[in-house]
CSV table of C-alpha atoms in Angstrom, one decimal:
chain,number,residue,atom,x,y,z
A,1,UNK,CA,103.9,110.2,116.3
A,2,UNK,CA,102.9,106.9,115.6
A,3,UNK,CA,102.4,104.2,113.1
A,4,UNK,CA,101.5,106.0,109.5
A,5,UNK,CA,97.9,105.0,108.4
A,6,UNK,CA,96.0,105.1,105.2
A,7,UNK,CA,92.6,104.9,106.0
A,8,UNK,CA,89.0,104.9,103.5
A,9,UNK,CA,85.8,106.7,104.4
A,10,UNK,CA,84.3,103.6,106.1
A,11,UNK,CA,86.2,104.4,108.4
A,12,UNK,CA,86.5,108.1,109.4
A,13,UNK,CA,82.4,107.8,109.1
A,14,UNK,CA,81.9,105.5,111.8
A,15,UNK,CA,83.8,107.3,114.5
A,16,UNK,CA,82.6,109.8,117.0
A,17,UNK,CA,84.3,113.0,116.9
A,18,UNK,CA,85.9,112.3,120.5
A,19,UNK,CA,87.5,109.0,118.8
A,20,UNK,CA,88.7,110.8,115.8
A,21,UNK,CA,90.7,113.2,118.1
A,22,UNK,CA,92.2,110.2,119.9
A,23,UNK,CA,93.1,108.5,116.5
A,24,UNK,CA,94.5,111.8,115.3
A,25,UNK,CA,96.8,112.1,118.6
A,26,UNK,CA,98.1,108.0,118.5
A,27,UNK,CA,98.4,107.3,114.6
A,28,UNK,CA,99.9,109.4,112.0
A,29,UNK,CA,97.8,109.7,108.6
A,30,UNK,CA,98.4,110.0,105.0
A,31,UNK,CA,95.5,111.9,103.3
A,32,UNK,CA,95.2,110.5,99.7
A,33,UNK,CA,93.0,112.5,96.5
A,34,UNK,CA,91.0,109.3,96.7
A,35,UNK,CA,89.7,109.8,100.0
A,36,UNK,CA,88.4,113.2,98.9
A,37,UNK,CA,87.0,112.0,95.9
A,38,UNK,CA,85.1,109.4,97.8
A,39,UNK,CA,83.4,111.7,100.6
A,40,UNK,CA,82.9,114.0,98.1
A,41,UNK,CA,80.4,112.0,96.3
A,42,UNK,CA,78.0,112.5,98.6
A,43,UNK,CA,77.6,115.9,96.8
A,44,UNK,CA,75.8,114.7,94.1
A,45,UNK,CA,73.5,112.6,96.5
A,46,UNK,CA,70.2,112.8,97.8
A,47,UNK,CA,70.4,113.4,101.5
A,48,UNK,CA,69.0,110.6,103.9
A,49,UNK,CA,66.5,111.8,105.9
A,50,UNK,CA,66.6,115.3,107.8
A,51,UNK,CA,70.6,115.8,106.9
A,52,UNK,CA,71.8,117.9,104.3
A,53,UNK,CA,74.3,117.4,102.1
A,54,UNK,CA,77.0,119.9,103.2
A,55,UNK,CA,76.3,118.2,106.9
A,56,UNK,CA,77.2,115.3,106.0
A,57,UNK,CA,80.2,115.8,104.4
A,58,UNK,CA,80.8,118.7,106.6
A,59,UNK,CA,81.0,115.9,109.7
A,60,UNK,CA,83.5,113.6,107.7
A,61,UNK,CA,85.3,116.9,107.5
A,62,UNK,CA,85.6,117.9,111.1
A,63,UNK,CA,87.1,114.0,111.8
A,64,UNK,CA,89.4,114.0,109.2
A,65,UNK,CA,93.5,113.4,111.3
A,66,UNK,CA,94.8,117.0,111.6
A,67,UNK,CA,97.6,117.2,113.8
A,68,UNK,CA,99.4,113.9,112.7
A,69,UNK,CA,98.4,113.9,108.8
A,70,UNK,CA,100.1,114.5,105.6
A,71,UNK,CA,98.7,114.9,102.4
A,72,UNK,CA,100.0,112.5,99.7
A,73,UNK,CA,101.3,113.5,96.0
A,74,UNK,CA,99.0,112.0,93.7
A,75,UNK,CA,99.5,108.9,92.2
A,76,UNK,CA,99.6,110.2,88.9
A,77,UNK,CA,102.1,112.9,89.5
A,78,UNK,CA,104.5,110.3,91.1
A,79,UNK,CA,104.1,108.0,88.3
A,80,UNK,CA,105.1,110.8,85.7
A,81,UNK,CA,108.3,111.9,88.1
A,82,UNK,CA,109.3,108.4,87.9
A,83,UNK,CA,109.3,107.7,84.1
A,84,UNK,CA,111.3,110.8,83.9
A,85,UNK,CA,113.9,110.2,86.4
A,86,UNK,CA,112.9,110.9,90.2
A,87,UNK,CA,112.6,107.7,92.2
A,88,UNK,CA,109.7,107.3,94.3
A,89,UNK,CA,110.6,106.6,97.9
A,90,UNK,CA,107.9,103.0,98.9
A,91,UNK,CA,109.5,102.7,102.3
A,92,UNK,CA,105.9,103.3,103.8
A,93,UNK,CA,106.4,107.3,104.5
A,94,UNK,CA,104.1,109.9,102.8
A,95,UNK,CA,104.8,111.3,99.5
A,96,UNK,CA,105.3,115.0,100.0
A,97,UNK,CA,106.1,117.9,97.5
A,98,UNK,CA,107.3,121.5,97.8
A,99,UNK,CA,110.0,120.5,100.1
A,100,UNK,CA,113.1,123.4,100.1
A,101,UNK,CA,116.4,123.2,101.5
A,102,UNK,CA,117.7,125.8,104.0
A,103,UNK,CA,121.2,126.4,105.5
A,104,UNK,CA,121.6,128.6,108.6
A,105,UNK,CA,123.7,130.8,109.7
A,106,UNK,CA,125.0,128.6,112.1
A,107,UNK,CA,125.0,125.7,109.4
A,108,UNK,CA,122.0,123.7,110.5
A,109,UNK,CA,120.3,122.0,107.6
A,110,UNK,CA,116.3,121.9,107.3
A,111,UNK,CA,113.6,121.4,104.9
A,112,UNK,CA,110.7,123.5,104.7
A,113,UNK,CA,107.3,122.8,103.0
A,114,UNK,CA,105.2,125.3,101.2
A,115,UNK,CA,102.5,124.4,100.1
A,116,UNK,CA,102.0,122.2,97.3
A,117,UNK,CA,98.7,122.0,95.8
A,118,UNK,CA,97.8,118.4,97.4
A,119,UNK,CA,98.3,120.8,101.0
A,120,UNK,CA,96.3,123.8,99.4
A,121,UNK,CA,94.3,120.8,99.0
A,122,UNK,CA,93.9,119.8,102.3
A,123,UNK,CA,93.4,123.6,103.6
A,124,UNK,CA,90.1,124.0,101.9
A,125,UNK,CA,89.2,120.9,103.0
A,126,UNK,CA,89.8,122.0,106.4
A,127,UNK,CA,87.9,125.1,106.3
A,128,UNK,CA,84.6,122.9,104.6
A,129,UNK,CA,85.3,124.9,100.7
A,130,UNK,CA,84.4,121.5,99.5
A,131,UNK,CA,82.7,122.6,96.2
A,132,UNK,CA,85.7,124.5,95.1
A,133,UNK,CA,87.3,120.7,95.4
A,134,UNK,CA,84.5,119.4,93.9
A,135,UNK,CA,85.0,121.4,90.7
A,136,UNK,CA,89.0,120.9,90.8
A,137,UNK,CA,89.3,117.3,90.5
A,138,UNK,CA,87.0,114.8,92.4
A,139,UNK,CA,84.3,115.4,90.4
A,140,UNK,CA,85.7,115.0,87.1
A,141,UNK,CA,87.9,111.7,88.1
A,142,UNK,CA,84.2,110.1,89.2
A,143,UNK,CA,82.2,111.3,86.4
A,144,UNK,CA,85.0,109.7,84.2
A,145,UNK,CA,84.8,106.4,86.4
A,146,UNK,CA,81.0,106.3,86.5
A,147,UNK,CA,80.8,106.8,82.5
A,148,UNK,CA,83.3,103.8,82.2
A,149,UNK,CA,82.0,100.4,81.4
A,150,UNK,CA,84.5,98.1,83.3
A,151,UNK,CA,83.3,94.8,81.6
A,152,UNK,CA,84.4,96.4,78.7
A,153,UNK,CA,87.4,98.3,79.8
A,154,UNK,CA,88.4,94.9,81.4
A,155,UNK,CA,88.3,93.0,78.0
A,156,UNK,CA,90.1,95.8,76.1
A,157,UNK,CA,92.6,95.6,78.8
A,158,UNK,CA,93.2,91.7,78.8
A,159,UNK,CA,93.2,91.9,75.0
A,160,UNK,CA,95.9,94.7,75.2
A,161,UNK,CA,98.1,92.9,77.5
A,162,UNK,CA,97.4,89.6,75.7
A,163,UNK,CA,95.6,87.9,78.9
A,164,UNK,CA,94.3,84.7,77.7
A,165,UNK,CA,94.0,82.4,81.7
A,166,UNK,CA,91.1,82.8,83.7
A,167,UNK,CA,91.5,82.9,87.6
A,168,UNK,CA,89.2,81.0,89.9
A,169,UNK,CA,90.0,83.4,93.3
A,170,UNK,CA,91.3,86.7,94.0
A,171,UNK,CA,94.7,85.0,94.4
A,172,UNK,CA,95.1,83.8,91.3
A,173,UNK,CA,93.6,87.0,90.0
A,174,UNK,CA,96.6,88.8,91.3
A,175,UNK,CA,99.3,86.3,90.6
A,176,UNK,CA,98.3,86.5,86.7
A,177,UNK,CA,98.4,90.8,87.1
A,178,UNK,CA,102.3,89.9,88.2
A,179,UNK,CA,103.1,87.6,85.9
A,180,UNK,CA,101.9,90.5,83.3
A,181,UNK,CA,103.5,93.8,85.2
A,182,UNK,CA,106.7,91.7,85.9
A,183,UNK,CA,107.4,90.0,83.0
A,184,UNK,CA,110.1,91.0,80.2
A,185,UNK,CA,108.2,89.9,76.8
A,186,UNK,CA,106.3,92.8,76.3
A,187,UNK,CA,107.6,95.6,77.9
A,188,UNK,CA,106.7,98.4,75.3
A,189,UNK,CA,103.3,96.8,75.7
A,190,UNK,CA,103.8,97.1,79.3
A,191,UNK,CA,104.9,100.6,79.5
A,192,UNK,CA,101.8,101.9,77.2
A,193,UNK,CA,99.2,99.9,78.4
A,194,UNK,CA,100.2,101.9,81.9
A,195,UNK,CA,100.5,104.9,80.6
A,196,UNK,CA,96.7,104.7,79.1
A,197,UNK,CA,95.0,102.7,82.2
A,198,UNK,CA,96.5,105.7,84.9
A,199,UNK,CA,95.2,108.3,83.0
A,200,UNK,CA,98.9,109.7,82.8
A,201,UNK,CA,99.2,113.3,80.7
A,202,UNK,CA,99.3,111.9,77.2
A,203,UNK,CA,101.4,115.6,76.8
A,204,UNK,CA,104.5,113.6,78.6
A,205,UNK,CA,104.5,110.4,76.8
A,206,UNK,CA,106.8,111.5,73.9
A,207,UNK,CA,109.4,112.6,76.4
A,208,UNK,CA,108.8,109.2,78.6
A,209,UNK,CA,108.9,107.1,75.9
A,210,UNK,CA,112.5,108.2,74.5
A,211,UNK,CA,113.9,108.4,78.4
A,212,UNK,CA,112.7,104.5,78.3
A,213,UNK,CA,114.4,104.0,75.1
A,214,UNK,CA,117.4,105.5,76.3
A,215,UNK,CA,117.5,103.0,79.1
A,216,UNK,CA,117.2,99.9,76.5
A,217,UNK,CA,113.6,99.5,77.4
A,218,UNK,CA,114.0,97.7,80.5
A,219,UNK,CA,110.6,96.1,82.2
A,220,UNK,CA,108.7,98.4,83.7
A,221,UNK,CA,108.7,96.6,87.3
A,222,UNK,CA,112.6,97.5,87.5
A,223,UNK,CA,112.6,100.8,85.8
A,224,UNK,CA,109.9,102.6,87.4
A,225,UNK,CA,108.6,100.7,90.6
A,226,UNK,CA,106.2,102.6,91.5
A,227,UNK,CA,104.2,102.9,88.4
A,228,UNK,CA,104.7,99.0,88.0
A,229,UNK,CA,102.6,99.0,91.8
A,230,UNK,CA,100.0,101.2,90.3
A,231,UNK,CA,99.5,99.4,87.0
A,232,UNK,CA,99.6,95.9,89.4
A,233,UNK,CA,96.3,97.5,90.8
A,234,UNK,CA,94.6,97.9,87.7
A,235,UNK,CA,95.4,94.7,86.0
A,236,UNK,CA,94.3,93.0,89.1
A,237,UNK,CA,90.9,94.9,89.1
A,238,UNK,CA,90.4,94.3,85.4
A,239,UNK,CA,91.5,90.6,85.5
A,240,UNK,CA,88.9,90.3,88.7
A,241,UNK,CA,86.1,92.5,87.2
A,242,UNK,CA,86.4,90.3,84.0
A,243,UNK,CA,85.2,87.1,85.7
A,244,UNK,CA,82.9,89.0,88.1
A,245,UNK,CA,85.3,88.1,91.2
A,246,UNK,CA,84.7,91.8,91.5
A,247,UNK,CA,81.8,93.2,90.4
A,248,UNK,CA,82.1,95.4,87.4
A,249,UNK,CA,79.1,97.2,87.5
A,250,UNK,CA,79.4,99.1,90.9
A,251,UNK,CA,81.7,102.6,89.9
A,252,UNK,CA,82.4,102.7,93.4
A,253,UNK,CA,84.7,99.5,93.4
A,254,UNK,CA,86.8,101.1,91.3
A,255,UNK,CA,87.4,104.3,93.4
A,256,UNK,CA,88.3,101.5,96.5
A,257,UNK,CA,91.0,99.9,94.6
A,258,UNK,CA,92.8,103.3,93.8
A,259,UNK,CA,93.3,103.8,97.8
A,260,UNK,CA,96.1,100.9,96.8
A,261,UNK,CA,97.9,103.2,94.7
A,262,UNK,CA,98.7,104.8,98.0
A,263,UNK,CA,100.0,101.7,99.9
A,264,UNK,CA,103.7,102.2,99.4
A,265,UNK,CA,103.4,105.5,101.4
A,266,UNK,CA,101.6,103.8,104.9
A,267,UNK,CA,102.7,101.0,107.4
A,268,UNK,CA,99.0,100.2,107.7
A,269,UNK,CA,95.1,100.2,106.2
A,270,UNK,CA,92.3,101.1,107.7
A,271,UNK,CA,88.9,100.2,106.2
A,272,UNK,CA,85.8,99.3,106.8
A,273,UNK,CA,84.7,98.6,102.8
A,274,UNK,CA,83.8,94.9,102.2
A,275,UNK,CA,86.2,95.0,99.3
A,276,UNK,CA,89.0,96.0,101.4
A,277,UNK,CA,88.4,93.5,103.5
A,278,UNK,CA,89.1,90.9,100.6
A,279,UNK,CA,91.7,92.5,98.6
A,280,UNK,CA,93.9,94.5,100.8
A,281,UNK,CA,95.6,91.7,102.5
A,282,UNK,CA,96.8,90.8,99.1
A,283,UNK,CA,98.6,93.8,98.4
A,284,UNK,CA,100.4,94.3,101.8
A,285,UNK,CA,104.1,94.0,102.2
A,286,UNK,CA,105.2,91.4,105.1
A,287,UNK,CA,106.2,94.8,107.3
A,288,UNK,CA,102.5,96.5,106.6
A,289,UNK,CA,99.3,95.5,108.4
A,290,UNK,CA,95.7,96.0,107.3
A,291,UNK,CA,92.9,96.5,110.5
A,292,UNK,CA,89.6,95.9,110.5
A,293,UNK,CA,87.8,99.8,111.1
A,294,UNK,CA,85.0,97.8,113.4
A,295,UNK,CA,87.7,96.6,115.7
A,296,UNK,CA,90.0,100.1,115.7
A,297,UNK,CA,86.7,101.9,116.3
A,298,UNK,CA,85.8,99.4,119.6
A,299,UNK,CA,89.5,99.6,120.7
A,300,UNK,CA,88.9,103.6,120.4
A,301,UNK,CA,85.9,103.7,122.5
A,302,UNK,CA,87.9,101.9,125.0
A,303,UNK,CA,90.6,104.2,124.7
A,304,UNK,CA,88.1,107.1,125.3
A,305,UNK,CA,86.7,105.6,128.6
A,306,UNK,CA,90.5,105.3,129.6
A,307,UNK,CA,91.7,108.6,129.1
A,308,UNK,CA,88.1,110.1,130.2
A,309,UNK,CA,88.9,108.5,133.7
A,310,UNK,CA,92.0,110.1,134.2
A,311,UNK,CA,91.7,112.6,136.9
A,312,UNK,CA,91.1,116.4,136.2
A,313,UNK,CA,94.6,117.5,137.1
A,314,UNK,CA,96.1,115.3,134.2
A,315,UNK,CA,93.4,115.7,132.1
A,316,UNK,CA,94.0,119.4,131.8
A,317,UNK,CA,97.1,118.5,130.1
A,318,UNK,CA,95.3,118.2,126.9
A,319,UNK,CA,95.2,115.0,124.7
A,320,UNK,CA,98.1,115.7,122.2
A,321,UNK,CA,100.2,115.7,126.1
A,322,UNK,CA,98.1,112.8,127.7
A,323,UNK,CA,97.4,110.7,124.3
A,324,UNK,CA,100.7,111.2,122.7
A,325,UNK,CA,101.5,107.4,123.2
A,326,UNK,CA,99.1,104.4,124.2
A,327,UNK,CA,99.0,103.1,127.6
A,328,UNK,CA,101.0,100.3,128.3
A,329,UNK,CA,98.3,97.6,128.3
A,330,UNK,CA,98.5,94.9,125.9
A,331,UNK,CA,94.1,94.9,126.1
A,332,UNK,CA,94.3,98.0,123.7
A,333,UNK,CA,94.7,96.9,119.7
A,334,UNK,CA,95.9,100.0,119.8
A,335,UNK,CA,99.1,99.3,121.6
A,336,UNK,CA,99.7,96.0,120.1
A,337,UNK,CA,100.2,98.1,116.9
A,338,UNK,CA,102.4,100.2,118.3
A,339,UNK,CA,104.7,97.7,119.7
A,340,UNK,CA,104.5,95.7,116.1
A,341,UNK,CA,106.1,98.3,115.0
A,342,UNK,CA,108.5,98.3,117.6
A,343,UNK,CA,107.2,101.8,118.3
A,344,UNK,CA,107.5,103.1,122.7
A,345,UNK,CA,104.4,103.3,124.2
A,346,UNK,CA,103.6,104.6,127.2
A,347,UNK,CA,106.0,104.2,130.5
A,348,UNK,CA,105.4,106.4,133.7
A,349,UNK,CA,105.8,110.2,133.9
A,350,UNK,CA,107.2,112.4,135.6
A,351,UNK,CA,105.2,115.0,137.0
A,352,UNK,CA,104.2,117.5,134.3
A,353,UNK,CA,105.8,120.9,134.9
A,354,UNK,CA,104.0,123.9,132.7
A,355,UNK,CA,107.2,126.2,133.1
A,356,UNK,CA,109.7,123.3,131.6
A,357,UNK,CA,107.2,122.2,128.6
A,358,UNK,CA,106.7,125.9,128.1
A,359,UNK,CA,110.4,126.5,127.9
A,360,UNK,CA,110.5,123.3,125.8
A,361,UNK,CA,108.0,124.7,123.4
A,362,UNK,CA,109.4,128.5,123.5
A,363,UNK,CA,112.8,126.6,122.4
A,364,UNK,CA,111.0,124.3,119.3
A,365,UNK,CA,109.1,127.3,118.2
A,366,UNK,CA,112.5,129.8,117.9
A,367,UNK,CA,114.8,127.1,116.1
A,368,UNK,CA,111.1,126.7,113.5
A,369,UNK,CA,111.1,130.3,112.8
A,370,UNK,CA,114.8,130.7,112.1
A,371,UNK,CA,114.7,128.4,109.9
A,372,UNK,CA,111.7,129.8,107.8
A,373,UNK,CA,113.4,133.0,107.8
A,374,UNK,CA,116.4,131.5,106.7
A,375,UNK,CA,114.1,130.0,103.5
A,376,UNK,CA,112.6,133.3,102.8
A,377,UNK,CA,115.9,134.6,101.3
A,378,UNK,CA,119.2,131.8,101.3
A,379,UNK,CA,120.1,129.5,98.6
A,380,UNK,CA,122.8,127.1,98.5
A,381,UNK,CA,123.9,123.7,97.6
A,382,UNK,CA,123.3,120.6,99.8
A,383,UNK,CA,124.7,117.1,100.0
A,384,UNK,CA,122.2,113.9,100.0
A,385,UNK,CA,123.5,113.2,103.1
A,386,UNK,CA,122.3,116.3,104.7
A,387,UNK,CA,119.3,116.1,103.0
A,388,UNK,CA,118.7,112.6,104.2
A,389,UNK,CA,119.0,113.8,107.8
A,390,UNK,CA,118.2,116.7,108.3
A,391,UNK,CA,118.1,118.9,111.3
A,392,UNK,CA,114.5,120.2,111.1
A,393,UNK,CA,111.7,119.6,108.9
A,394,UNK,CA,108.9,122.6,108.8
A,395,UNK,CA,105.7,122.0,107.3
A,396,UNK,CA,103.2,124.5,107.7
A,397,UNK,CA,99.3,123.0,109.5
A,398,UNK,CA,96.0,124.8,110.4
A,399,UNK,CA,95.1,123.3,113.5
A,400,UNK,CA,91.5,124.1,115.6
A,401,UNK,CA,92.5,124.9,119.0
A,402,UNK,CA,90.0,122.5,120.8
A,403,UNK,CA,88.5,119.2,119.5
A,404,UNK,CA,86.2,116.7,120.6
C-alpha cells in the first residue's frame, strides 16, 4: 500500500473513474466525516443542468478509494477519548475503532475490526444510501455551520480567549492561534473555550473537567495533544475570519478547515480548494506533504496511458497486481512521492504464475478466517507489545469486483 492520503472533494470530482481506480491501487486513503458532509451538500442543491442530484453525488460515490481506504474516528470522538484518558496516536496512520484482540490456538496474535459506526458509515456510502447519511449527521453539522455567523462567533471567540493583536497574513494568523493553544496562563480558559468551539458532548464535561483537575490542570497542548491540534484549527479560522484573511461569510470555508482536524492521521493532502491551497501548508508537519489535485490528476492521466499500453497478457493481471507500486520513472509525481517516503516502487518481475499467487492467496485467506473464528468465541489478556505488532490485522471491506 502506499503513502496514506487525506484528500477533499475537489479532488475525487475532477478525476475520471479510470484515474480514481489507479489512485485507489497506488495511495492508501483516510476517509474523514467531513468529506461526507461536503459531497453531501449537493443534496440540498439545485442540479446543474440535465444531472440530477443523486447522479451527482452518486458519481463522487463510485470514485471514492475502496481497496486502500480507511475510515477515520471522528474528531470529536477522539477529542473526548483523550480528555478522559486514551492517547490519540498523530503518527500520520488512520484513526480506527472496533479493533479486538484475538489469540490462536497456535498463539498467533491479531486484531480484528468490526465495524464501528464510521465503517457502517462508509458501507452505505458504498452502496449510494446517501440520505440515510444525510439524516444521521452531515446534515445537521452543515445546517449548524450555515446558521452560524462567523464574524460574530470569531469576536466571541477572541473575546473568550482574550485575543487582543491583529495579524497582517495567514502566518501571523496562525502564530497568534499557538501562542493561545500553547500557552500556560489560561489553561481553564483554554480547556473550555475547546470544549465549546468542537462541539464536544457538553454530557462529558463534568467528568473531563475533574480528570483535568486531577492532573493539576496542566495546558491543554501537553495534556491532550490532539484536542490542542483541533482547537489550533479553530482559533486560526476565527483569528483569520476576524480580519477577513478568510472570508467569514462563505459556510463552506468552515467545512474546509475541519479536513485539518484529520491531518495527524495522513502523510499527505490532496486538494484542489483555493483555501487549501493557502492554509494547508501551514499546518503540515516537516514529514507530511500537501499536492496540488491539478497536478496528481495530470500525473494520473499519465499513469493511465502507461498502464493502458502494457500488453494484453500483463494487463489481464488486473490493476491491484499491475498497479500495486509505481513504475520506476522519476517523470511520474506519483513515484517521487513514493520514494519521499522512502516507500519501493516498482523493480522488474518475475513472470506472473496464476498457480503460485493462487496458492499465495489460498494461504492469506485461511490464516484471515482462523483468526475471525478465533474472535467469534476467545478472550484473553494481551501485552502492548503484542498488540503493537501484531501478526494479522482483519478488517472487514465491500469491494466491486471490476472498476474503471
Amino acid at each position: 500500500m502506499g503513502p496514506i492520503v487525506l484528500f477533499d472533494k475537489s479532488f475525487i470530482e475532477m478525476l475520471s473513474l479510470d484515474e480514481a481506480s489507479i489512485f485507489d491501487s497506488l495511495y492508501s486513503s483516510v476517509i474523514c466525516p467531513i468529506f461526507y458532509t461536503e459531497v453531501l451538500a449537493d443534496l440540498s442543491k439545485e442540479p446543474p443542468g440535465q444531472r440530477s442530484v443523486g447522479k451527482i453525488v452518486a458519481d463522487v460515490a463510485r470514485k471514492t478509494p475502496i481497496l486502500h481506504s480507511t475510515p477515520n474516528v471522528t474528531h470529536s470522538t477522539l477529542c473526548i477519548a483523550e480528555l478522559l484518558g486514551t492517547p490519540v496516536d498523530m503518527r500520520g496512520v488512520p484513526a480506527i475503532a472496533g479493533g479486538r484482540a484475538v489469540r490462536r490456538d497456535d498463539g498467533k496474535v491479531g486484531v480484528v475490526y468490526e465495524q464501528s459506526p464510521e465503517a457502517k458509515a462508509f458501507d452505505r456510502w458504498q452502496r449510494q444510501r446517501f440520505f440515510e447519511l444525510e439524516g444521521e449527521f452531515a446534515s445537521r453539522w452543515r445546517e449548524q455551520l450555515k446558521a452560524a455567523q462567523h464574524a460574530d462567533m470569531a469576536k466571541l471567540a477572541k473575546a473568550a480567549l482574550q485575543i487582543s493583536v491583529s495579524p497582517k497574513t495567514l502566518e501571523e494568523a496562525l502564530a497568534i492561534a499557538k501562542e493561545v493553544v500553547e500557552g500556560s496562563g489560561q489553561r481553564f480558559r483554554t480547556l473550555k473555550t475547546a470544549y465549546a468551539l468542537l462541539g464536544l458532548d457538553p454530557r462529558r464535561w463534568s467528568a473531563v473537567l475533574s480528570r483535568w483537575k486531577s492532573f493539576g490542570g496542566p495546558p491543554l497542548s501537553r495534556y491532550a495533544p490532539y484536542t490542542a491540534h483541533c482547537l489550533l484549527v479553530d482559533i486560526f479560522f476565527y483569528v483569520a475570519a476576524d480580519k477577513r484573511l478568510i472570508s467569514p461569510d462563505r459556510p463552506s470555508n468552515r467545512i474546509d478547515m475541519a479536513y485539518y482536524y484529520y491531518l495527524p492521521f495522513a502523510m499527505m493532502f490532496v486538494s484542489n480548494d483555493k483555501l487549501h491551497k493557502r492554509t494547508a501548508p501551514l499546518f503540515l508537519n516537516a514529514r507530511q506533504h500537501f499536492v496540488a489535485g491539478d497536478e496528481l490528476k495530470t500525473d494520473l492521466q499519465a499513469l493511465d496511458a502507461y498502464y493502458s499500453a502494457l500488453p494484453e497478457q500483463k494487463k489481464a493481471q488486473g490493476l491491484f497486481r499491475i498497479a500495486s507500486k509505481p513504475p520506476n520513472d522519476d517523470a511520474f509525481l506519483t513515484t517521487r512521492i513514493w520514494k519521499r517516503f522512502s516507500m519501493k516502487v516498482e523493480q522488474p518481475a518475475k513472470p506472473f504464475d496464476h498457480n503460485e499467487n493462487r496458492a499465495a492467496n489460498d494461504q492469506i485467506l485461511s490464516e484471515m478466517n482462523k483468526m475471525v473464528d478465533a474472535a467469534k468465541t476467545q478472550q484473553g489478556a494481551f501485552n502492548r507489545s503484542e498488540l503493537m505488532d501484531p501478526d494479522s490485522i482483519s478488517i472487514e471491506r465491500m469491494v466491486p469486483l471490476q472498476r474503471g
